[in-house]
C-alpha cells in the first residue's frame, strides 16, 4: 500500500491481493512486481494522483453516502509503469480510503489497433 500526497491531502493506493491479471504478450514479471509498478505509477503521476485524491476527499466528506464508490479505467503506456510491454489497462475504484485496483491487463499494442487487426 502506498500513499498519494497531493498538497495537504493524502489518500492510499492499494492493489487487491486477489486482483485479476491478464497478460497478452511476453511480460514474465510476477504478480507482486506488476502490482508494485501500478501502485508506484499512481503515486508518481501527478494528474492521476490529483484526480483520485480529490475524488476520495469528496467521497469522504459527503453526507449520507457512506458506501459511495467511483469505478475507473486507465490506459497508459507500460513504460510509464516501468514494465516492458506496450500498454497497461487498469481497472479500480476510488472510495473514501483511497484507490483500490481490481484488475490489470497488459497489452502488446494499443487496444484501438488490436480491434482492427482481426
PDB file of C-alpha atoms in Angstrom:
ATOM      1  CA  UNK A   1       0.000   0.000   0.000  1.00  0.00           C
ATOM      2  CA  UNK A   2       1.316   3.408  -0.986  1.00  0.00           C
ATOM      3  CA  UNK A   3       0.152   6.927  -0.153  1.00  0.00           C
ATOM      4  CA  UNK A   4      -0.650   9.693  -2.606  1.00  0.00           C
ATOM      5  CA  UNK A   5       0.245  13.150  -1.310  1.00  0.00           C
ATOM      6  CA  UNK A   6      -1.327  15.994  -3.185  1.00  0.00           C
ATOM      7  CA  UNK A   7      -0.916  19.299  -1.402  1.00  0.00           C
ATOM      8  CA  UNK A   8      -2.185  18.761   2.118  1.00  0.00           C
ATOM      9  CA  UNK A   9      -4.422  15.838   1.095  1.00  0.00           C
ATOM     10  CA  UNK A  10      -3.452  12.189   1.419  1.00  0.00           C
ATOM     11  CA  UNK A  11      -5.121   9.006   0.199  1.00  0.00           C
ATOM     12  CA  UNK A  12      -3.953   5.408  -0.114  1.00  0.00           C
ATOM     13  CA  UNK A  13      -3.341   3.317  -3.224  1.00  0.00           C
ATOM     14  CA  UNK A  14      -3.679  -0.423  -2.840  1.00  0.00           C
ATOM     15  CA  UNK A  15      -3.923  -3.387  -5.164  1.00  0.00           C
ATOM     16  CA  UNK A  16      -6.407  -6.069  -4.139  1.00  0.00           C
ATOM     17  CA  UNK A  17      -4.375  -9.194  -3.199  1.00  0.00           C
ATOM     18  CA  UNK A  18      -6.671 -11.292  -5.421  1.00  0.00           C
ATOM     19  CA  UNK A  19      -6.621  -8.896  -8.363  1.00  0.00           C
ATOM     20  CA  UNK A  20      -7.264 -10.222 -11.860  1.00  0.00           C
ATOM     21  CA  UNK A  21      -4.197 -10.171 -14.110  1.00  0.00           C
ATOM     22  CA  UNK A  22      -4.490 -10.570 -17.875  1.00  0.00           C
ATOM     23  CA  UNK A  23      -1.302 -10.793 -19.940  1.00  0.00           C
ATOM     24  CA  UNK A  24      -1.395 -10.526 -23.723  1.00  0.00           C
ATOM     25  CA  UNK A  25       2.282 -10.680 -24.501  1.00  0.00           C
ATOM     26  CA  UNK A  26       5.679 -11.744 -23.263  1.00  0.00           C
ATOM     27  CA  UNK A  27       5.691 -10.000 -19.874  1.00  0.00           C
ATOM     28  CA  UNK A  28       7.090 -12.551 -17.433  1.00  0.00           C
ATOM     29  CA  UNK A  29       7.056 -10.446 -14.268  1.00  0.00           C
ATOM     30  CA  UNK A  30       5.489 -11.837 -11.103  1.00  0.00           C
ATOM     31  CA  UNK A  31       2.095 -10.610  -9.862  1.00  0.00           C
ATOM     32  CA  UNK A  32       3.579  -8.665  -6.953  1.00  0.00           C
ATOM     33  CA  UNK A  33       6.040  -6.846  -9.238  1.00  0.00           C
ATOM     34  CA  UNK A  34       3.223  -5.729 -11.544  1.00  0.00           C
ATOM     35  CA  UNK A  35       1.111  -4.645  -8.546  1.00  0.00           C
ATOM     36  CA  UNK A  36       4.062  -2.638  -7.187  1.00  0.00           C
ATOM     37  CA  UNK A  37       4.576  -0.945 -10.584  1.00  0.00           C
ATOM     38  CA  UNK A  38       0.916   0.110 -10.742  1.00  0.00           C
ATOM     39  CA  UNK A  39       0.943   1.441  -7.150  1.00  0.00           C
ATOM     40  CA  UNK A  40       4.100   3.381  -7.907  1.00  0.00           C
ATOM     41  CA  UNK A  41       2.551   4.840 -11.084  1.00  0.00           C
ATOM     42  CA  UNK A  42      -0.413   6.236  -9.145  1.00  0.00           C
ATOM     43  CA  UNK A  43       1.830   7.784  -6.509  1.00  0.00           C
ATOM     44  CA  UNK A  44       4.231   9.333  -9.064  1.00  0.00           C
ATOM     45  CA  UNK A  45       1.762  10.507 -11.742  1.00  0.00           C
ATOM     46  CA  UNK A  46       0.543  13.953 -10.700  1.00  0.00           C
ATOM     47  CA  UNK A  47      -2.562  14.048 -12.883  1.00  0.00           C
ATOM     48  CA  UNK A  48      -3.891  10.639 -11.767  1.00  0.00           C
ATOM     49  CA  UNK A  49      -2.876  11.335  -8.163  1.00  0.00           C
ATOM     50  CA  UNK A  50      -4.644  14.684  -8.106  1.00  0.00           C
ATOM     51  CA  UNK A  51      -7.863  13.337  -9.655  1.00  0.00           C
ATOM     52  CA  UNK A  52      -8.032  10.302  -7.364  1.00  0.00           C
ATOM     53  CA  UNK A  53      -7.152  12.271  -4.218  1.00  0.00           C
ATOM     54  CA  UNK A  54      -9.769  14.944  -4.905  1.00  0.00           C
ATOM     55  CA  UNK A  55     -12.439  12.337  -5.601  1.00  0.00           C
ATOM     56  CA  UNK A  56     -11.533  10.384  -2.451  1.00  0.00           C
ATOM     57  CA  UNK A  57     -11.792  13.561  -0.357  1.00  0.00           C
ATOM     58  CA  UNK A  58     -15.196  14.366  -1.880  1.00  0.00           C
ATOM     59  CA  UNK A  59     -16.467  10.861  -1.074  1.00  0.00           C
ATOM     60  CA  UNK A  60     -15.006  11.088   2.432  1.00  0.00           C
ATOM     61  CA  UNK A  61     -16.791  14.349   3.301  1.00  0.00           C
ATOM     62  CA  UNK A  62     -20.108  13.588   1.511  1.00  0.00           C
ATOM     63  CA  UNK A  63     -23.037  13.321   3.883  1.00  0.00           C
ATOM     64  CA  UNK A  64     -25.445  10.392   3.730  1.00  0.00           C
ATOM     65  CA  UNK A  65     -23.473   8.338   1.214  1.00  0.00           C
ATOM     66  CA  UNK A  66     -21.086   6.262   3.323  1.00  0.00           C
ATOM     67  CA  UNK A  67     -20.664   3.428   0.786  1.00  0.00           C
ATOM     68  CA  UNK A  68     -20.188   5.589  -2.307  1.00  0.00           C
ATOM     69  CA  UNK A  69     -17.556   4.460  -4.822  1.00  0.00           C
ATOM     70  CA  UNK A  70     -16.421   5.558  -8.261  1.00  0.00           C
ATOM     71  CA  UNK A  71     -15.160   2.992 -10.775  1.00  0.00           C
ATOM     72  CA  UNK A  72     -12.457   3.973 -13.268  1.00  0.00           C
ATOM     73  CA  UNK A  73     -10.298   2.581 -16.046  1.00  0.00           C
ATOM     74  CA  UNK A  74      -6.893   3.988 -17.030  1.00  0.00           C
ATOM     75  CA  UNK A  75      -4.928   3.086 -20.133  1.00  0.00           C
ATOM     76  CA  UNK A  76      -1.273   4.105 -20.118  1.00  0.00           C
ATOM     77  CA  UNK A  77       1.952   3.191 -21.885  1.00  0.00           C
ATOM     78  CA  UNK A  78       3.710   0.420 -19.973  1.00  0.00           C
ATOM     79  CA  UNK A  79       6.969   2.378 -19.941  1.00  0.00           C
ATOM     80  CA  UNK A  80       5.362   4.866 -17.514  1.00  0.00           C
ATOM     81  CA  UNK A  81       4.908   1.978 -15.081  1.00  0.00           C
ATOM     82  CA  UNK A  82       8.412   0.662 -15.809  1.00  0.00           C
ATOM     83  CA  UNK A  83       7.020  -2.504 -17.400  1.00  0.00           C
ATOM     84  CA  UNK A  84       8.368  -3.971 -20.673  1.00  0.00           C
ATOM     85  CA  UNK A  85       5.169  -4.419 -22.715  1.00  0.00           C
ATOM     86  CA  UNK A  86       3.315  -1.864 -24.814  1.00  0.00           C
ATOM     87  CA  UNK A  87       0.240  -0.723 -22.835  1.00  0.00           C
ATOM     88  CA  UNK A  88      -1.315  -1.320 -19.415  1.00  0.00           C
ATOM     89  CA  UNK A  89      -5.041  -1.055 -18.709  1.00  0.00           C
ATOM     90  CA  UNK A  90      -6.002  -0.703 -15.044  1.00  0.00           C
ATOM     91  CA  UNK A  91      -9.480  -1.031 -13.526  1.00  0.00           C
ATOM     92  CA  UNK A  92     -10.260   0.043  -9.996  1.00  0.00           C
ATOM     93  CA  UNK A  93     -12.394   2.208  -7.790  1.00  0.00           C
ATOM     94  CA  UNK A  94     -11.969   5.333  -5.757  1.00  0.00           C
ATOM     95  CA  UNK A  95     -13.563   5.174  -2.307  1.00  0.00           C
ATOM     96  CA  UNK A  96     -13.281   7.031   0.981  1.00  0.00           C
ATOM     97  CA  UNK A  97      -9.981   5.312   1.849  1.00  0.00           C
ATOM     98  CA  UNK A  98      -8.348   5.995  -1.490  1.00  0.00           C
ATOM     99  CA  UNK A  99      -7.754   3.960  -4.643  1.00  0.00           C
ATOM    100  CA  UNK A 100      -8.187   0.194  -4.896  1.00  0.00           C
ATOM    101  CA  UNK A 101      -7.018  -1.632  -8.037  1.00  0.00           C
ATOM    102  CA  UNK A 102      -9.064  -4.713  -9.004  1.00  0.00           C
ATOM    103  CA  UNK A 103      -7.845  -5.710 -12.466  1.00  0.00           C
ATOM    104  CA  UNK A 104      -4.688  -5.155 -14.548  1.00  0.00           C
ATOM    105  CA  UNK A 105      -4.329  -6.030 -18.221  1.00  0.00           C
ATOM    106  CA  UNK A 106      -1.004  -5.924 -20.074  1.00  0.00           C
ATOM    107  CA  UNK A 107      -1.335  -5.427 -23.834  1.00  0.00           C
ATOM    108  CA  UNK A 108       1.186  -5.668 -26.670  1.00  0.00           C
ATOM    109  CA  UNK A 109      -0.380  -2.804 -28.621  1.00  0.00           C
ATOM    110  CA  UNK A 110      -2.945  -0.068 -28.120  1.00  0.00           C
ATOM    111  CA  UNK A 111      -6.475  -1.566 -27.948  1.00  0.00           C
ATOM    112  CA  UNK A 112      -7.821   0.515 -30.836  1.00  0.00           C
ATOM    113  CA  UNK A 113      -5.252  -1.074 -33.170  1.00  0.00           C
ATOM    114  CA  UNK A 114      -5.897  -4.575 -31.828  1.00  0.00           C
ATOM    115  CA  UNK A 115      -9.627  -4.376 -32.681  1.00  0.00           C
ATOM    116  CA  UNK A 116      -8.976  -3.610 -36.347  1.00  0.00           C
ATOM    117  CA  UNK A 117      -6.189  -6.175 -36.743  1.00  0.00           C
ATOM    118  CA  UNK A 118      -8.656  -9.105 -36.800  1.00  0.00           C
TER     119      UNK A 118
END
